[in-house]
C-alpha positions as a printed NumPy array, in Angstrom:
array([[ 44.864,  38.728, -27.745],
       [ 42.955,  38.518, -24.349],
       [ 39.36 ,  36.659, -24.66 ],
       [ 36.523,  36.348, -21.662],
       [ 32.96 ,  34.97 , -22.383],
       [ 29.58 ,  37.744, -21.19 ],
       [ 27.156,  34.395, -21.354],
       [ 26.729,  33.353, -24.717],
       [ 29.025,  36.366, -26.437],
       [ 32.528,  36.651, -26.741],
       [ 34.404,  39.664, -25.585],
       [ 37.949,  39.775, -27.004],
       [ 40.771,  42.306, -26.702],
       [ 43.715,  42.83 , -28.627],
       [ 47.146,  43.431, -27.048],
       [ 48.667,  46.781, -27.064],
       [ 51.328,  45.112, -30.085],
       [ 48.852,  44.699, -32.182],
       [ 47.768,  48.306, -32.927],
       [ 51.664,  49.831, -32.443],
       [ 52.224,  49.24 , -35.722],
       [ 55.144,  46.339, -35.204],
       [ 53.146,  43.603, -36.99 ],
       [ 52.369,  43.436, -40.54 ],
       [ 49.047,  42.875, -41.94 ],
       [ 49.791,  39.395, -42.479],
       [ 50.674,  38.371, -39.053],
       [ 47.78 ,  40.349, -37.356],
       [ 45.376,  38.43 , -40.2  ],
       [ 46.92 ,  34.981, -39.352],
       [ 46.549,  35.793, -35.394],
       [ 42.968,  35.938, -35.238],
       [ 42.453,  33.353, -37.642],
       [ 44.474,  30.881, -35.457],
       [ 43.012,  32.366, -32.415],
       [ 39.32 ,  32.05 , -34.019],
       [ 40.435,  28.199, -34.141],
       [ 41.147,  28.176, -30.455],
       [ 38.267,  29.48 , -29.268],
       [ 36.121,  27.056, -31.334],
       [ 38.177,  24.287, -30.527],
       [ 37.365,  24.932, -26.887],
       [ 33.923,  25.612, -26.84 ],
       [ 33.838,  29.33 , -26.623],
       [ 31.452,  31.892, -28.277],
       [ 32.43 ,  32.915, -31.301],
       [ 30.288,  36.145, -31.618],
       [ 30.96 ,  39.763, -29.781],
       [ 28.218,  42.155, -29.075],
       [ 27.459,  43.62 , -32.412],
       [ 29.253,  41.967, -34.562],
       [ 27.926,  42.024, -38.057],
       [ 27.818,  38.659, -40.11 ],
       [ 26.54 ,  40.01 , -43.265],
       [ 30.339,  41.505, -43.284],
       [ 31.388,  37.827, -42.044],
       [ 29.74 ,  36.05 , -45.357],
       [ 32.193,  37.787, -47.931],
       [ 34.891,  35.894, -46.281],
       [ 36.636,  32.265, -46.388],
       [ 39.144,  33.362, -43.276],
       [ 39.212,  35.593, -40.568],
       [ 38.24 ,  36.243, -36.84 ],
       [ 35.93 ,  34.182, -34.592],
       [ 32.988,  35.925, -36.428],
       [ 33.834,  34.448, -40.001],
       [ 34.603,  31.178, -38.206],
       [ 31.02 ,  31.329, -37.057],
       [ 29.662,  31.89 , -40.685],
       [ 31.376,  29.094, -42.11 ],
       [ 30.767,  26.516, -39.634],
       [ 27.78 ,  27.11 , -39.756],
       [ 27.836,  26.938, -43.405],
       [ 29.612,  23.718, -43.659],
       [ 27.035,  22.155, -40.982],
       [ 24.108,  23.678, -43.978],
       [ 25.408,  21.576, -46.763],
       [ 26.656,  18.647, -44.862],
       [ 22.647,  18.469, -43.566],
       [ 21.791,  18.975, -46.892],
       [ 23.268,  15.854, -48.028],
       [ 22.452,  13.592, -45.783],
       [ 24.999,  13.649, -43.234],
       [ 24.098,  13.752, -39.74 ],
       [ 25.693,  16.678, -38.193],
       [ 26.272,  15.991, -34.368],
       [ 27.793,  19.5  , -33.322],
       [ 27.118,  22.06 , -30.411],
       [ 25.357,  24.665, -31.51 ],
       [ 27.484,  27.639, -31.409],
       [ 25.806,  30.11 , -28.769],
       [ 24.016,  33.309, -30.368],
       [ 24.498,  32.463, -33.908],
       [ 21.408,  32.863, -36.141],
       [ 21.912,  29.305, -37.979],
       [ 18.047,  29.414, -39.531],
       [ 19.131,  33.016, -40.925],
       [ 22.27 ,  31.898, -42.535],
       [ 20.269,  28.743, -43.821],
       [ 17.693,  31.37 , -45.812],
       [ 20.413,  33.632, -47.215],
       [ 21.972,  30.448, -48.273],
       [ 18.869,  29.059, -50.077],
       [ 18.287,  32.475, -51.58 ],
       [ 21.465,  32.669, -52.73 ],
       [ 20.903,  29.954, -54.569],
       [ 17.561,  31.429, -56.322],
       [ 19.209,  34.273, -58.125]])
């Protein structure tokens, strides 16, 4: 996988091997999970043009997107109770939104 950064959105390409069919499902699953991880790690967006998070909330693991989701998830209920959460905000994700579908979640 190839990433750049288009301001505060992520553009990300996958290598040629990764569509000929030579990896299993499992290997392609774990390489954009562990390349999710890298991109966090080093400060990178996490979101591409278009990606679609309501998709990302069904999910524990995946790409950068579901990485988004949870962390900012995690940051939620660690606010929540009590913690002080001293993170960078992730560029272009919609933290207040994820917040309310958390808290209505929670209502039904």
């Amino acid at each position: 996988m190839t990433a750049s950064r288009d301001g505060d959105l992520l553009i990300w390409s996958q290598l040629p091997a990764m569509s000929s069919g030579e990896l299993d499902d499992i290997m392609l699953f774990h390489a954009r999970s562990t390349f999710a991880v890298a991109l966090a790690i080093h400060g990178w967006p996490l979101l591409r043009a278009g990606d679609d998070l309501d998709d990302a909330a069904a999910y524990d693991v995946g790409g950068p997107n579901v990485l988004a989701h949870k962390i900012a998830t995690f940051e939620f209920f660690d606010r929540e109770n009590g913690f002080d959460v001293r993170t960078p905000l992730i560029p272009g994700l919609p933290y207040d939104a994820i917040a309310r579908e958390i808290v209505a979640e929670r209502a039904t």
